mmCIF file of C-alpha atoms in Angstrom:
data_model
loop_
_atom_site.group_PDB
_atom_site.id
_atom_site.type_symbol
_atom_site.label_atom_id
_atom_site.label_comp_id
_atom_site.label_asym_id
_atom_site.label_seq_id
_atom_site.Cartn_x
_atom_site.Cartn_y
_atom_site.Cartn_z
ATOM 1 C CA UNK A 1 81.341 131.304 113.809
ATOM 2 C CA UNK A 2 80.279 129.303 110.637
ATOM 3 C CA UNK A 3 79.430 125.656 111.275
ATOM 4 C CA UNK A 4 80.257 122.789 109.646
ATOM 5 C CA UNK A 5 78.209 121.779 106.421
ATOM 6 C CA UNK A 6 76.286 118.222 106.398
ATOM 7 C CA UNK A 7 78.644 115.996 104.888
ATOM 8 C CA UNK A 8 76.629 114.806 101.403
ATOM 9 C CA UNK A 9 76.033 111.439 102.167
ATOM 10 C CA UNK A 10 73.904 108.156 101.384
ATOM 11 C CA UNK A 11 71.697 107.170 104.836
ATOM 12 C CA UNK A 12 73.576 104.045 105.770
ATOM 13 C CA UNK A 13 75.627 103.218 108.524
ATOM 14 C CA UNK A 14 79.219 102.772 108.154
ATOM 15 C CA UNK A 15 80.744 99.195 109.005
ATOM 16 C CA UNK A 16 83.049 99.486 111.779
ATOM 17 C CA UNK A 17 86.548 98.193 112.179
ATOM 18 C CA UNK A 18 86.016 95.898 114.742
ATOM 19 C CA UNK A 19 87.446 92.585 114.147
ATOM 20 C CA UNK A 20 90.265 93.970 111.849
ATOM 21 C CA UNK A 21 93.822 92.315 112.264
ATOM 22 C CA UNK A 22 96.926 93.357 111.173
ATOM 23 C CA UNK A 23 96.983 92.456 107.521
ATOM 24 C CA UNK A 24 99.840 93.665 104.758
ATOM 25 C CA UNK A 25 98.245 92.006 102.004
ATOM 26 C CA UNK A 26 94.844 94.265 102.367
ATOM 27 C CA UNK A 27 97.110 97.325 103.775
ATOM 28 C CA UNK A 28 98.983 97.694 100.808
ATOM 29 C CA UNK A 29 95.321 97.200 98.954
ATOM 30 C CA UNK A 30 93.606 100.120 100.871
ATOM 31 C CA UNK A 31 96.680 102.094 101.436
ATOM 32 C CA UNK A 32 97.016 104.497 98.177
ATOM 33 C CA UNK A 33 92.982 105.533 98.862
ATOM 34 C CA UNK A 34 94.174 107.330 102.183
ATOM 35 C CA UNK A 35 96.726 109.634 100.692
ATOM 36 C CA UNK A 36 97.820 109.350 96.975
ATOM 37 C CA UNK A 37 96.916 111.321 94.016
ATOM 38 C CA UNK A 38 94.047 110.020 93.889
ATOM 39 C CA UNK A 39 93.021 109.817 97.396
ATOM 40 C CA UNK A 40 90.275 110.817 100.177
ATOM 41 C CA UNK A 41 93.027 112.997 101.017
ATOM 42 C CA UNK A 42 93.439 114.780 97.851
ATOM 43 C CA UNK A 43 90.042 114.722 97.302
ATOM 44 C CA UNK A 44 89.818 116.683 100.540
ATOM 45 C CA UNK A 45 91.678 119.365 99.668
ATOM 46 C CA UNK A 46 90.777 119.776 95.980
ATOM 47 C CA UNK A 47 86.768 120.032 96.724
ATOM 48 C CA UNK A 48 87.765 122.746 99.900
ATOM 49 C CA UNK A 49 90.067 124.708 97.556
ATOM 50 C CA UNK A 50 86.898 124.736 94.593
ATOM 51 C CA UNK A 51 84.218 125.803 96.942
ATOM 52 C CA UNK A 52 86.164 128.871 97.822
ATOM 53 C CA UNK A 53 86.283 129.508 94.080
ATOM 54 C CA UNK A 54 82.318 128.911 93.604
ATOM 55 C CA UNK A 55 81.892 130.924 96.786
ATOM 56 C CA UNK A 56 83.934 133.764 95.332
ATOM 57 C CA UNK A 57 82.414 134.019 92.205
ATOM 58 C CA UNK A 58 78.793 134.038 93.676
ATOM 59 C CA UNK A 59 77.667 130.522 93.245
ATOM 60 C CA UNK A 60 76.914 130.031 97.263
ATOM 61 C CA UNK A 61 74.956 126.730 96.576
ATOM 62 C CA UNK A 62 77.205 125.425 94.698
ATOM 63 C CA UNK A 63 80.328 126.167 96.996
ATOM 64 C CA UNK A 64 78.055 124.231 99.988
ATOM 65 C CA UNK A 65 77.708 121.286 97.871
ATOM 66 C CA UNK A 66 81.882 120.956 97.420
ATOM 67 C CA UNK A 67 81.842 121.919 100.936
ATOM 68 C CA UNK A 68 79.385 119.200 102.111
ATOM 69 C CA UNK A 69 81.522 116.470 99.300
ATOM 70 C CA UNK A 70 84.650 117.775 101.371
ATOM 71 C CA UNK A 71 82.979 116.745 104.807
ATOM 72 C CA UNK A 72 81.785 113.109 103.166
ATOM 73 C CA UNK A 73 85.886 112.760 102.028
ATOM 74 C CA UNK A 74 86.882 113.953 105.846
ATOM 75 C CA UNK A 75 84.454 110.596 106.864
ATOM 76 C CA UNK A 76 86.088 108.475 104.663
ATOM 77 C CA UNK A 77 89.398 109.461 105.350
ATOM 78 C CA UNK A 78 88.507 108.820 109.099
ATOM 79 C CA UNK A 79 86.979 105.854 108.484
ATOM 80 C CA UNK A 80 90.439 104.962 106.331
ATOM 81 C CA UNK A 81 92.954 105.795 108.688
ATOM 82 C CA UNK A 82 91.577 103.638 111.482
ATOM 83 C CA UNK A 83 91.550 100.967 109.173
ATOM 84 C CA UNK A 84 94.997 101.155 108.288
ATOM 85 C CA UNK A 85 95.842 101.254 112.176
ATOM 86 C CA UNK A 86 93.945 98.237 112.820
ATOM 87 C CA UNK A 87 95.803 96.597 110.199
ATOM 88 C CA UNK A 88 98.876 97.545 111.852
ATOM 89 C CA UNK A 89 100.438 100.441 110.118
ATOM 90 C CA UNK A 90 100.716 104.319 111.395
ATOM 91 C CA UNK A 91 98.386 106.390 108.849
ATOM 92 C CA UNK A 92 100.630 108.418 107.705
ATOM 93 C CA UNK A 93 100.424 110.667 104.440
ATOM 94 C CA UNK A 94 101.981 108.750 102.105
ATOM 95 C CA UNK A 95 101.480 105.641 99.960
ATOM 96 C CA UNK A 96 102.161 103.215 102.290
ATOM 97 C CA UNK A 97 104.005 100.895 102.964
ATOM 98 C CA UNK A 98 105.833 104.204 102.101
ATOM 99 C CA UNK A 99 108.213 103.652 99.425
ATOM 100 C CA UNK A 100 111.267 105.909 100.416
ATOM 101 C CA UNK A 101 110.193 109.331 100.596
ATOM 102 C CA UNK A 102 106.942 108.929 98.813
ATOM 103 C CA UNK A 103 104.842 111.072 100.499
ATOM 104 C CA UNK A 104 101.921 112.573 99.335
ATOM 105 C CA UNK A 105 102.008 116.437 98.110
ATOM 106 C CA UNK A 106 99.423 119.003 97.237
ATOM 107 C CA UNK A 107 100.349 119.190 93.826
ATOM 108 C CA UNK A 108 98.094 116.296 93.118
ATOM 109 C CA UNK A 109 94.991 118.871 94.172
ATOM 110 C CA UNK A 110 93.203 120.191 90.738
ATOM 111 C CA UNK A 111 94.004 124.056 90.441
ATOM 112 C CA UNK A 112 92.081 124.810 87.569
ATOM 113 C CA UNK A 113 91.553 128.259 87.093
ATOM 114 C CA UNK A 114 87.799 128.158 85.726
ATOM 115 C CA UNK A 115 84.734 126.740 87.444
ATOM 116 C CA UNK A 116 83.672 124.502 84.536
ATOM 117 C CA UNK A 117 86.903 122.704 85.049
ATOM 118 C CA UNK A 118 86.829 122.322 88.281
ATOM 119 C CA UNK A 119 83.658 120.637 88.238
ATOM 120 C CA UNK A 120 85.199 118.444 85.030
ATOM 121 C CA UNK A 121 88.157 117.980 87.523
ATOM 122 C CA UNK A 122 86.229 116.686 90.168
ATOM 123 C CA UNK A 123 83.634 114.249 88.124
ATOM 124 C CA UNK A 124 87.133 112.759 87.350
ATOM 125 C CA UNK A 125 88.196 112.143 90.428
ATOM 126 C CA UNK A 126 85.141 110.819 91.903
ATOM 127 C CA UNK A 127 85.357 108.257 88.848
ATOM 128 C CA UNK A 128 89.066 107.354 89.363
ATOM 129 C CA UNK A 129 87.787 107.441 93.239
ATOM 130 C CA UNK A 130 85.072 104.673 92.183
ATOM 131 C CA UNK A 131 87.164 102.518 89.663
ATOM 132 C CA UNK A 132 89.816 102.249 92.390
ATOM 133 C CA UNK A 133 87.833 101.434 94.779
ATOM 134 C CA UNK A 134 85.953 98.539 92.593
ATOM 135 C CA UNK A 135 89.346 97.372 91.697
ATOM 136 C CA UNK A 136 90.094 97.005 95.585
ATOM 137 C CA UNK A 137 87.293 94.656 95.990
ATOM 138 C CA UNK A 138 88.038 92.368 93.275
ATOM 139 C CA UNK A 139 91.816 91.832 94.995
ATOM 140 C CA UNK A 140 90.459 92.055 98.904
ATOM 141 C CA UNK A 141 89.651 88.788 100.632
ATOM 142 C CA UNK A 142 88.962 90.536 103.747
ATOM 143 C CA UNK A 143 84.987 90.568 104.213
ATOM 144 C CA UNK A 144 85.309 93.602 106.753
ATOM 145 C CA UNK A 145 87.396 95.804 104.787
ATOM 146 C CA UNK A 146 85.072 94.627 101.682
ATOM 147 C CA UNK A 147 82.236 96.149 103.200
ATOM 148 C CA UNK A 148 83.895 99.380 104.502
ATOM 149 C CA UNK A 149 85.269 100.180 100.979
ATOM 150 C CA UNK A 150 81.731 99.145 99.275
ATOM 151 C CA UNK A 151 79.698 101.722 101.872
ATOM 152 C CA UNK A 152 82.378 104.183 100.723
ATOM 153 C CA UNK A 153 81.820 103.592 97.164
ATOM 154 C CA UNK A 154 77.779 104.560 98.092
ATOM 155 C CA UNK A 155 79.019 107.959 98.532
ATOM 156 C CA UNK A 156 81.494 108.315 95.658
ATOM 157 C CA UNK A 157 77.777 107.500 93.383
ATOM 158 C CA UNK A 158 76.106 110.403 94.949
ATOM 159 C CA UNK A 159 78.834 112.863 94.670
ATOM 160 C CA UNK A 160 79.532 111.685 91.198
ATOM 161 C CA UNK A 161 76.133 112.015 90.243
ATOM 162 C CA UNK A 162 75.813 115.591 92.504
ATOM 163 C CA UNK A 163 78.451 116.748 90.354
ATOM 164 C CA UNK A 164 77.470 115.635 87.197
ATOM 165 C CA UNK A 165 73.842 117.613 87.963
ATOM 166 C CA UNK A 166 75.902 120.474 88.757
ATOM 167 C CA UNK A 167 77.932 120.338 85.570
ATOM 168 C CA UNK A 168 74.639 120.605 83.977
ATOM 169 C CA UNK A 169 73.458 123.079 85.828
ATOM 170 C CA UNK A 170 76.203 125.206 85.320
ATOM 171 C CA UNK A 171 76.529 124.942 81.478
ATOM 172 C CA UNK A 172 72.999 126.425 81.069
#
Protein backbone atom coordinates (compact mmCIF):
# COMPACT_ATOMS: atom_id res chain seq x y z
CA UNK A 1 0.00 0.00 0.00
CA UNK A 2 1.76 3.35 -0.91
CA UNK A 3 0.95 6.25 1.41
CA UNK A 4 0.15 9.50 0.83
CA UNK A 5 3.06 12.07 0.09
CA UNK A 6 3.47 15.27 2.53
CA UNK A 7 1.58 17.83 0.89
CA UNK A 8 4.53 20.68 0.01
CA UNK A 9 3.55 23.26 2.17
CA UNK A 10 4.59 26.60 4.08
CA UNK A 11 4.36 25.87 8.23
CA UNK A 12 1.37 28.03 8.97
CA UNK A 13 -1.91 27.29 10.06
CA UNK A 14 -4.78 27.68 7.85
CA UNK A 15 -7.59 30.29 8.91
CA UNK A 16 -10.72 28.55 9.45
CA UNK A 17 -14.17 29.30 8.17
CA UNK A 18 -15.74 30.06 11.18
CA UNK A 19 -17.68 33.16 11.16
CA UNK A 20 -18.38 32.95 7.34
CA UNK A 21 -22.00 34.00 6.17
CA UNK A 22 -23.64 33.48 3.18
CA UNK A 23 -22.19 36.06 0.86
CA UNK A 24 -22.75 36.23 -3.25
CA UNK A 25 -20.65 39.11 -3.68
CA UNK A 26 -17.35 37.14 -2.27
CA UNK A 27 -18.88 33.67 -3.73
CA UNK A 28 -18.82 34.72 -7.10
CA UNK A 29 -15.11 36.24 -6.11
CA UNK A 30 -13.71 32.85 -4.82
CA UNK A 31 -15.83 30.70 -6.95
CA UNK A 32 -13.73 30.20 -10.39
CA UNK A 33 -10.46 29.17 -7.92
CA UNK A 34 -12.47 25.91 -6.90
CA UNK A 35 -13.06 24.52 -10.33
CA UNK A 36 -12.22 26.54 -13.54
CA UNK A 37 -9.39 26.33 -15.87
CA UNK A 38 -7.43 27.67 -13.80
CA UNK A 39 -8.39 26.17 -10.60
CA UNK A 40 -7.20 24.07 -7.37
CA UNK A 41 -9.13 21.62 -9.19
CA UNK A 42 -7.34 21.61 -12.38
CA UNK A 43 -4.34 22.10 -10.76
CA UNK A 44 -5.11 18.81 -9.03
CA UNK A 45 -5.31 16.82 -11.75
CA UNK A 46 -2.64 18.33 -14.03
CA UNK A 47 0.32 17.94 -11.24
CA UNK A 48 -1.16 13.97 -10.56
CA UNK A 49 -1.24 13.30 -14.33
CA UNK A 50 2.78 14.90 -14.61
CA UNK A 51 4.15 12.95 -11.76
CA UNK A 52 3.14 9.75 -13.41
CA UNK A 53 5.08 11.04 -16.41
CA UNK A 54 8.33 11.99 -14.21
CA UNK A 55 7.77 8.69 -12.42
CA UNK A 56 7.75 6.84 -15.73
CA UNK A 57 10.60 8.24 -17.18
CA UNK A 58 12.81 7.68 -14.01
CA UNK A 59 12.79 11.00 -12.34
CA UNK A 60 11.27 9.48 -8.83
CA UNK A 61 12.12 12.79 -6.94
CA UNK A 62 10.80 14.73 -9.12
CA UNK A 63 7.39 12.80 -9.57
CA UNK A 64 7.13 13.12 -5.37
CA UNK A 65 7.49 16.74 -5.58
CA UNK A 66 4.23 17.04 -8.23
CA UNK A 67 2.85 14.47 -6.04
CA UNK A 68 3.38 16.38 -2.74
CA UNK A 69 2.14 20.03 -4.99
CA UNK A 70 -0.98 17.72 -5.82
CA UNK A 71 -1.64 17.00 -1.98
CA UNK A 72 -1.05 21.03 -1.10
CA UNK A 73 -3.93 21.69 -4.19
CA UNK A 74 -6.22 18.72 -2.48
CA UNK A 75 -5.84 21.25 0.93
CA UNK A 76 -6.77 24.10 -0.81
CA UNK A 77 -9.47 22.74 -2.63
CA UNK A 78 -10.79 21.49 0.83
CA UNK A 79 -10.22 24.45 2.39
CA UNK A 80 -12.25 26.11 -0.85
CA UNK A 81 -15.17 24.10 -0.94
CA UNK A 82 -16.12 24.66 2.69
CA UNK A 83 -15.84 28.12 2.04
CA UNK A 84 -18.13 28.22 -0.68
CA UNK A 85 -20.69 26.18 1.58
CA UNK A 86 -20.45 28.58 4.28
CA UNK A 87 -21.20 31.20 1.92
CA UNK A 88 -24.19 29.41 0.96
CA UNK A 89 -23.66 27.67 -2.29
CA UNK A 90 -23.26 23.66 -2.98
CA UNK A 91 -19.45 23.23 -4.22
CA UNK A 92 -20.05 21.92 -7.12
CA UNK A 93 -17.55 21.59 -10.19
CA UNK A 94 -18.29 24.32 -12.06
CA UNK A 95 -17.84 28.11 -12.15
CA UNK A 96 -20.32 29.03 -9.96
CA UNK A 97 -22.90 30.62 -9.69
CA UNK A 98 -22.88 28.08 -12.62
CA UNK A 99 -23.67 29.76 -15.73
CA UNK A 100 -25.90 27.16 -17.65
CA UNK A 101 -24.01 24.15 -18.17
CA UNK A 102 -20.63 25.54 -17.40
CA UNK A 103 -19.06 22.96 -15.76
CA UNK A 104 -15.64 22.37 -15.45
CA UNK A 105 -13.86 19.61 -17.83
CA UNK A 106 -10.51 17.95 -17.90
CA UNK A 107 -9.52 19.42 -20.97
CA UNK A 108 -8.29 22.39 -19.07
CA UNK A 109 -5.46 19.79 -17.46
CA UNK A 110 -1.90 20.43 -19.38
CA UNK A 111 -1.15 17.18 -21.51
CA UNK A 112 2.06 18.04 -22.73
CA UNK A 113 3.84 15.30 -24.05
CA UNK A 114 7.51 16.25 -22.80
CA UNK A 115 8.69 16.79 -19.24
CA UNK A 116 10.24 20.22 -19.87
CA UNK A 117 6.80 21.37 -20.72
CA UNK A 118 5.15 20.11 -18.21
CA UNK A 119 7.19 21.75 -15.75
CA UNK A 120 6.80 25.16 -18.14
CA UNK A 121 3.04 24.19 -17.91
CA UNK A 122 2.88 24.10 -14.39
CA UNK A 123 5.19 27.36 -13.43
CA UNK A 124 2.25 28.86 -15.48
CA UNK A 125 -0.31 27.82 -13.66
CA UNK A 126 1.01 28.40 -10.31
CA UNK A 127 1.49 32.12 -11.68
CA UNK A 128 -2.05 32.47 -13.14
CA UNK A 129 -2.89 30.54 -9.64
CA UNK A 130 -1.07 33.60 -7.77
CA UNK A 131 -2.23 36.61 -10.00
CA UNK A 132 -5.80 35.37 -9.49
CA UNK A 133 -5.63 35.00 -6.31
CA UNK A 134 -3.98 38.69 -5.70
CA UNK A 135 -6.66 39.97 -7.89
CA UNK A 136 -9.29 38.34 -5.39
CA UNK A 137 -7.99 40.32 -2.58
CA UNK A 138 -8.00 43.61 -4.12
CA UNK A 139 -12.08 43.03 -4.89
CA UNK A 140 -12.82 40.98 -1.37
CA UNK A 141 -14.07 43.01 1.57
CA UNK A 142 -14.47 39.99 3.56
CA UNK A 143 -11.48 39.93 6.21
CA UNK A 144 -12.00 36.03 6.71
CA UNK A 145 -12.01 34.98 3.25
CA UNK A 146 -8.99 37.65 2.82
CA UNK A 147 -6.94 35.72 5.00
CA UNK A 148 -7.87 32.19 3.76
CA UNK A 149 -7.00 33.16 0.12
CA UNK A 150 -3.64 35.08 1.36
CA UNK A 151 -2.43 31.66 3.45
CA UNK A 152 -3.23 29.96 0.13
CA UNK A 153 -1.23 32.25 -1.88
CA UNK A 154 1.90 31.16 0.79
CA UNK A 155 1.78 27.92 -0.89
CA UNK A 156 1.30 28.91 -4.54
CA UNK A 157 5.16 30.92 -3.69
CA UNK A 158 6.69 27.71 -2.67
CA UNK A 159 5.42 25.58 -5.39
CA UNK A 160 6.17 28.28 -7.86
CA UNK A 161 9.49 28.63 -6.68
CA UNK A 162 9.81 24.43 -6.20
CA UNK A 163 9.10 24.35 -9.73
CA UNK A 164 11.08 26.92 -11.01
CA UNK A 165 14.28 25.01 -9.07
CA UNK A 166 13.16 22.03 -10.78
CA UNK A 167 13.03 23.61 -14.21
CA UNK A 168 16.56 24.33 -13.52
CA UNK A 169 17.41 21.33 -12.43
CA UNK A 170 16.13 19.60 -15.20
CA UNK A 171 17.66 21.70 -18.05
CA UNK A 172 21.20 20.79 -16.83
Amino acid sequence: MCSMPKPLTVNLPYPTTEGICPDAFSLRIISPAYASPVSELNAVLQYIYHSFFFAKNGYNDYADTLMSIAVAEMKHLDILGETILALGAPPIYARYPANGFDFYSSKYVSYSRTLKNMLEDDINGERQAICGYRKMLKTLKNECITKIVSRIIEDELVHLETLENMLTEFKC
